[in-house]
């Protein structure tokens, strides 16, 4: 029996791990063991996703909680090592680019356990992002690299990675989206928030570079205030953002902006419905850029770069930067321009997790 230990820890991991755990469970001769690091722990950042995405209860929760980059990463490593020693998995599968990803990959590889990285090869080329460091390091030490878009294959080739480690398999996040789409369509979130389909903007922001300082958050907020004069703006707020707004003394300004609805983070199904019916989505999230591409909803990414360039070349995404003018220019283009002809990126077809399990099985078969 092939024992595949799957790691999740933060919100964007849950929709990626769900199809993987499912595909492993359905494959005769392999079984999953699920570790939640506890990097995210609020009900609305964690537990809710297990219910909605029908992920089995984790076999273990390391309950690491929040901390600085170094403290959180170190704490995950300290707590993951004994689990890995005790469970003796054949493989450890890590997803995405969060601290839980690099921490568990590093522990596993040093214990001699094979590591697979799902969503490998993405590069923003911006080393000021903690995620970029996590991506580069995780790719460097993983045995198998599962890539979601062609730019990832090209980046790894340029970095000199042996081609046999790299597998272009598609996007597990889209596996989850396609599977949950019908259930999400039934969400009543628009009624609850008194919104009209295609008559509002949805916002998510949580990158430290955007929300941790007044010098970037101030101009972003000014753009949201202007958009709110045009249409309702709904902002399910990430806990980091809520926390920093309080520290910066901006909470009152946001709360007083009429037509700007600040709400708690939403569950997966409600958020997917909120995105699908929005006139435009403004975000700095990685995953949201991909999901809007498949949903066909215009997306403005409030960043100077993206590690997911296919969402711009084939999808609905535009980079606006973080100045008020740049965001408003993007908003006018997205809401007034002719809609673009969309093509789903190659292999974003709901079967990425199955392909990943097949590659792991084939790798094991050739080595035994
Ligand atoms: C993390 C990831 C980021 C990802 C984001 C998704 C890293 C380096 N960052 O950023 O790549 O895009 O998750 O959401 O791994 N907090 C709570 N409750 C929670 C979780 C967090 O209140 O359940 C608050 C705490 O004040 C914490 C802060 O949010 O200090 C930041 O959490 P953390 O996990 O350190 O980073 P994120 O900004 O969430
Ligand atoms: N998401 C959600 N509720 C929200 C905001 C986001 O369910 O209120 C989902 C979103 O649809 C996507 C994932 O969370 O599936 C993205 O996670 P996040 O933006 O936290 O992280 P990133 O993708 O930037 O790493």
PDB file of C-alpha atoms and ligand atoms in Angstrom, residues 10-12 39-42 45 66-67 69 72 97-99 130-131 134 206-207 238-240 243, ligand 1:
ATOM      1  CA  UNK A  10      -3.717  27.793   4.949  1.00  0.00           C
ATOM      2  CA  UNK A  11      -6.958  28.724   3.138  1.00  0.00           C
ATOM      3  CA  UNK A  12      -5.651  28.373  -0.430  1.00  0.00           C
ATOM      4  CA  UNK A  39      -1.362  27.781   9.941  1.00  0.00           C
ATOM      5  CA  UNK A  40      -4.944  29.045   9.483  1.00  0.00           C
ATOM      6  CA  UNK A  41      -7.310  28.180  12.296  1.00  0.00           C
ATOM      7  CA  UNK A  42     -10.389  30.473  12.373  1.00  0.00           C
ATOM      8  CA  UNK A  45     -10.399  30.315   7.286  1.00  0.00           C
ATOM      9  CA  UNK A  66       0.323  32.499  13.679  1.00  0.00           C
ATOM     10  CA  UNK A  67       3.832  33.891  14.056  1.00  0.00           C
ATOM     11  CA  UNK A  69       7.797  34.092   8.972  1.00  0.00           C
ATOM     12  CA  UNK A  72       5.819  29.928  11.954  1.00  0.00           C
ATOM     13  CA  UNK A  97       3.508  28.433  -1.815  1.00  0.00           C
ATOM     14  CA  UNK A  98       2.683  29.047   1.837  1.00  0.00           C
ATOM     15  CA  UNK A  99       4.946  28.532   4.841  1.00  0.00           C
ATOM     16  CA  UNK A 130       7.482  35.441   1.067  1.00  0.00           C
ATOM     17  CA  UNK A 131       5.654  33.108  -1.328  1.00  0.00           C
ATOM     18  CA  UNK A 134       8.766  29.371  -0.675  1.00  0.00           C
ATOM     19  CA  UNK A 206      -4.328  40.214   1.935  1.00  0.00           C
ATOM     20  CA  UNK A 207      -0.777  40.599   0.527  1.00  0.00           C
ATOM     21  CA  UNK A 238      -9.016  38.427   5.409  1.00  0.00           C
ATOM     22  CA  UNK A 239      -8.020  38.499   9.117  1.00  0.00           C
ATOM     23  CA  UNK A 240      -4.574  39.919   8.262  1.00  0.00           C
ATOM     24  CA  UNK A 243      -5.894  43.439  11.789  1.00  0.00           C
TER      25      UNK A 243
HETATM   26  C1  LIG B   1      -0.858  33.175   4.175  1.00  0.00           C
HETATM   27  C2  LIG B   1       0.196  32.839   3.127  1.00  0.00           C
HETATM   28  C3  LIG B   1      -0.146  33.519   1.803  1.00  0.00           C
HETATM   29  C4  LIG B   1      -1.552  33.156   1.377  1.00  0.00           C
HETATM   30  C5  LIG B   1      -2.529  33.485   2.483  1.00  0.00           C
HETATM   31  C6  LIG B   1      -3.880  32.991   2.069  1.00  0.00           C
HETATM   32  C7  LIG B   1       2.523  32.528   3.875  1.00  0.00           C
HETATM   33  C8  LIG B   1       3.864  33.143   3.913  1.00  0.00           C
HETATM   34  N1  LIG B   1       1.511  33.341   3.535  1.00  0.00           N
HETATM   35  O1  LIG B   1      -0.806  34.575   4.393  1.00  0.00           O
HETATM   36  O2  LIG B   1       0.746  33.075   0.806  1.00  0.00           O
HETATM   37  O3  LIG B   1      -1.876  33.878   0.207  1.00  0.00           O
HETATM   38  O4  LIG B   1      -2.124  32.794   3.682  1.00  0.00           O
HETATM   39  O5  LIG B   1      -4.911  33.402   2.850  1.00  0.00           O
HETATM   40  O6  LIG B   1       2.386  31.368   4.144  1.00  0.00           O
HETATM   41  N2  LIG B   1      -5.025  35.148  11.117  1.00  0.00           N
HETATM   42  C9  LIG B   1      -6.158  34.971  11.872  1.00  0.00           C
HETATM   43  N3  LIG B   1      -6.828  33.783  11.759  1.00  0.00           N
HETATM   44  C10 LIG B   1      -6.440  32.782  10.945  1.00  0.00           C
HETATM   45  C11 LIG B   1      -5.282  32.979  10.189  1.00  0.00           C
HETATM   46  C12 LIG B   1      -4.578  34.159  10.277  1.00  0.00           C
HETATM   47  O7  LIG B   1      -6.569  35.853  12.626  1.00  0.00           O
HETATM   48  O8  LIG B   1      -7.106  31.734  10.887  1.00  0.00           O
HETATM   49  C13 LIG B   1      -4.314  36.446  11.192  1.00  0.00           C
HETATM   50  C14 LIG B   1      -3.224  36.500  12.248  1.00  0.00           C
HETATM   51  O9  LIG B   1      -3.215  37.802  12.786  1.00  0.00           O
HETATM   52  C15 LIG B   1      -1.970  36.277  11.445  1.00  0.00           C
HETATM   53  C16 LIG B   1      -2.306  36.927  10.116  1.00  0.00           C
HETATM   54  O10 LIG B   1      -3.694  36.693   9.926  1.00  0.00           O
HETATM   55  O11 LIG B   1      -0.829  36.830  12.032  1.00  0.00           O
HETATM   56  C17 LIG B   1      -1.528  36.366   8.961  1.00  0.00           C
HETATM   57  O12 LIG B   1      -1.645  34.951   8.853  1.00  0.00           O
HETATM   58  P1  LIG B   1      -0.480  34.069   8.156  1.00  0.00           P
HETATM   59  O13 LIG B   1      -0.910  32.665   7.997  1.00  0.00           O
HETATM   60  O14 LIG B   1       0.801  34.298   8.863  1.00  0.00           O
HETATM   61  O15 LIG B   1      -0.314  34.743   6.762  1.00  0.00           O
HETATM   62  P2  LIG B   1      -1.395  35.196   5.704  1.00  0.00           P
HETATM   63  O16 LIG B   1      -1.317  36.671   5.530  1.00  0.00           O
HETATM   64  O17 LIG B   1      -2.712  34.593   6.066  1.00  0.00           O
END
